Every structure is written in structure tokens, then in C-alpha cells.
Steps between C-alpha positions, in 0.01 A plus 500: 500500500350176371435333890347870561276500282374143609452605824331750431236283274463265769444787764239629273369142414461429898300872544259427198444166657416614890276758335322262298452263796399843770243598213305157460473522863353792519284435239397194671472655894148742355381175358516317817470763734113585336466119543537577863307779526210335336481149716532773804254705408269229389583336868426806655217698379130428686229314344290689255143506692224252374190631278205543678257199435184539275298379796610759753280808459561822672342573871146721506562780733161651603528875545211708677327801299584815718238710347184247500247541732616303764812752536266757406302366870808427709724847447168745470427716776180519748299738209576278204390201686196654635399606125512176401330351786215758387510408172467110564215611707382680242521227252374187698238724585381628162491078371292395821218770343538406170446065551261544799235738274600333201391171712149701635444648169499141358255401795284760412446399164435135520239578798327814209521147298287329777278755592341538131472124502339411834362855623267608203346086509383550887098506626678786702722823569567365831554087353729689203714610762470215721684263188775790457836432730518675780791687434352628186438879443163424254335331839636782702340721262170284473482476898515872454266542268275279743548671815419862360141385429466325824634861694289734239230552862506796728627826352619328249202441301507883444789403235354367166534106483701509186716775660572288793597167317726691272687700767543176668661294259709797367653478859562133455644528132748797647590271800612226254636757294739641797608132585598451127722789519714467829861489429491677179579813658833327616588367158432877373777652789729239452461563128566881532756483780717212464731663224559793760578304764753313215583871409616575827721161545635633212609831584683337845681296300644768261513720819778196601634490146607906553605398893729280377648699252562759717689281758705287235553851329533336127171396324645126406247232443517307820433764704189591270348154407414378817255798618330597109439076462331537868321818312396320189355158713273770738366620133414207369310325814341849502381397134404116578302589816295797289431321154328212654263723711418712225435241280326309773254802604364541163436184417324430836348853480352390131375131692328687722286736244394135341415289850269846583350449198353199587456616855265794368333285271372282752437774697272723247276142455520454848333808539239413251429149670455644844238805353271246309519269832383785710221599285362172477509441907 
């Protein structure tokens, strides 16, 4: 009984042992096998990228407006480019009016200037007119004045004297008059028409607007901005080309009334020059 029981204890002593000794080690095997997996994963994971440098900045991509006027020019048809080649027309023609009679008008007044300092201090009508410039409308008008009492012979000398001499230079003053106002009359029609021809650039483009609708069969916005931003551009330059000529006609239009002012003036004592003259000869 005695050696059975001691076998037994040392059985048991020999089990306790082997799982003492099994446990440690597989205690020990996580310890060592993260170990592991760390130095392999450390050994084979990639290289974290490097941060961008401060210098480095990011590449400028240029990108073309598809709805400026340069698009507008290149994917218009033949009628929207032929409305604005009217309108540019329009426009360069309407500023070529305005600086060449702003230019005369200027002229016109420094030679009025002139003409009441040298004209009135002459022995004569005829050396008054002779010290004018040639291009001047006061010696056009004084040559006039002139001539009519050279031609006043024949049946003409059945019209009174004074009659004669003032029907005369009332034909010179209206000639002077008509020069001063060419070209208004094309500042007043591009004035009036250029926002319908703009109008009507307009209407094609919303007339496109509608086509394309139609074809795409949805109303989305790329189908739409295209045509009403070609609509909107033939507006405005239908604006910019009439303002200016407006603007331009009555300010040369309210010139004009103040250079014939001083044309009439010289005119009317003209007249009173030439009919003391006569009576004296």
C-alpha cells in the first residue's frame, strides 16, 4: 500500500512538472513569435512616401473660356458672324464721325478766332479774305460775299442790291452749314438701329438655345449656356455700338448749333460791310 502510494506521488510529481515546463513555453512562444512578426514586418513593409517640399508649388494649368467671345466667333454660324461683322462696321464707323468732326469742329473755331482778329483790321473785303486760310469757311463766305456784287449786272440788277448780297451769302452760310453736318445722319441710324440688329443676334441665339433643347431632349445647362451666352454677347455689342453714337450725335449736333453761330455772325456783318462798300463806289 505504502510503495503505491509513492508511486503514485511521484507519477503525479513528474505530470505537475512537464506541465509546468509545456506552460512556460507556451507562454514564452507568443512572446517571441510577435518578436518575429514585428522585425518581419518592419523588414518588409515599403517606405512611407516623403513630404512634399515647401519649395515645390503646384503646376498652372491654363484652361480656355468656352463661352468668351473667341468661342462665341469660332462655333457661330454664317448669320451670327455676319451680325457682328455689321456691328463692328457699325461701330468703327460711328467713332470715325465722331473724332473727324470733333477734329473740323475744333478747326472751325480757332479759324472764327482768326477771322475776328485779322478780317475786321483789313483796308479791304477782298484783303480780309486774302489773310484768312484757304480752307476756311469765313473766306469762302467773304469771297462770296465779293463775287455777288461783282455778278449784280445784266438781269440781275433788276434784284435789289441788298437782296442780292443777302441771298448770296445765305447760300454760302447753308453750304458750310451742310459740310458741318455730313455723317451725323449715320451716327443717328447707327444710333436707332444698332440695338435691332443686337436684337436680332439675340433672338438666333435663343432660337439655338430651344434647337438644342429639342435635340438633347432634357433642358440641362450645357446644352443651354453655350447658345443664351452667344445671345447675351450679340445684346451687349448691340448696346456698345448704339450708346456711343447717340451720345456722339448730340454732342456734335449741339457743336454744330455753336460753330454756325459764329458762321452767321460773320455772315450778317459781312453783309453790312459789302452794302456800305457798294454805296460808297
Amino acid at each position: 500500500m505504502f510503495q503505491t502510494l509513492r508511486k503514485t506521488a511521484v507519477a503525479a510529481s513528474a505530470a505537475f512538472a512537464l506541465l509546468i515546463s509545456a506552460g512556460l513555453g507556451v507562454v514564452a512562444q507568443p512572446a517571441h513569435a510577435q518578436a518575429a512578426s514585428e522585425s518581419a514586418a518592419t523588414a518588409t513593409a515599403p517606405a512611407a512616401p516623403a513630404a512634399p517640399s515647401a519649395a515645390a508649388k503646384p503646376a498652372t494649368t491654363t484652361v480656355d473660356n468656352p463661352y468668351g467671345l473667341e468661342a462665341l466667333w469660332k462655333t457661330s454660324d454664317a448669320i451670327a458672324k455676319t451680325v457682328l461683322v455689321i456691328l463692328l462696321a457699325m461701330s468703327m464707323g460711328s467713332w470715325y464721325v465722331i473724332v473727324v468732326k470733333l477734329i473740323e469742329q475744333t478747326k472751325i473755331t480757332r479759324q472764327a478766332k482768326l477771322a475776328n482778329k485779322t478780317f475786321w483790321n483789313a483796308g479791304t473785303v477782298l484783303q480780309g479774305a486774302a489773310s484768312l486760310e484757304q480752307v476756311s469757311p469765313f473766306r469762302f463766305i467773304a469771297e462770296a460775299g465779293l463775287e455777288s456784287t461783282k455778278k449784280h449786272v445784266g438781269l440781275l440788277e433788276h434784284v435789289d442790291l441788298n437782296s442780292w448780297v443777302t441771298l448770296s451769302i445765305q447760300r454760302a452760310i447753308e453750304r458750310v452749314q451742310s459740310r458741318l453736318q455730313n455723317g451725323l445722319a449715320l451716327l443717328a441710324t447707327v444710333g436707332s438701329t444698332a440695338p435691332f440688329v443686337g436684337l436680332f443676334g439675340t433672338v438666333w441665339g435663343i432660337y439655338h438655345a430651344l434647337t438644342a433643347i429639342g435635340v438633347a431632349g432634357q433642358a440641362s445647362i450645357d446644352k443651354v449656356a453655350g447658345p443664351v451666352g452667344e445671345a447675351l454677347i450679340m445684346t451687349a455689342i448691340g448696346l456698345a455700338v448704339a450708346v456711343p453714337a447717340v451720345l456722339g450725335y448730340n454732342w456734335l449736333v449741339r457743336r454744330n448749333k455753336g460753330a454756325m453761330d459764329e458762321v452767321r455772325g460773320f455772315g450778317n456783318d459781312l453783309h453790312s460791310v459789302l452794302l456800305a462798300t457798294s454805296r460808297k463806289a
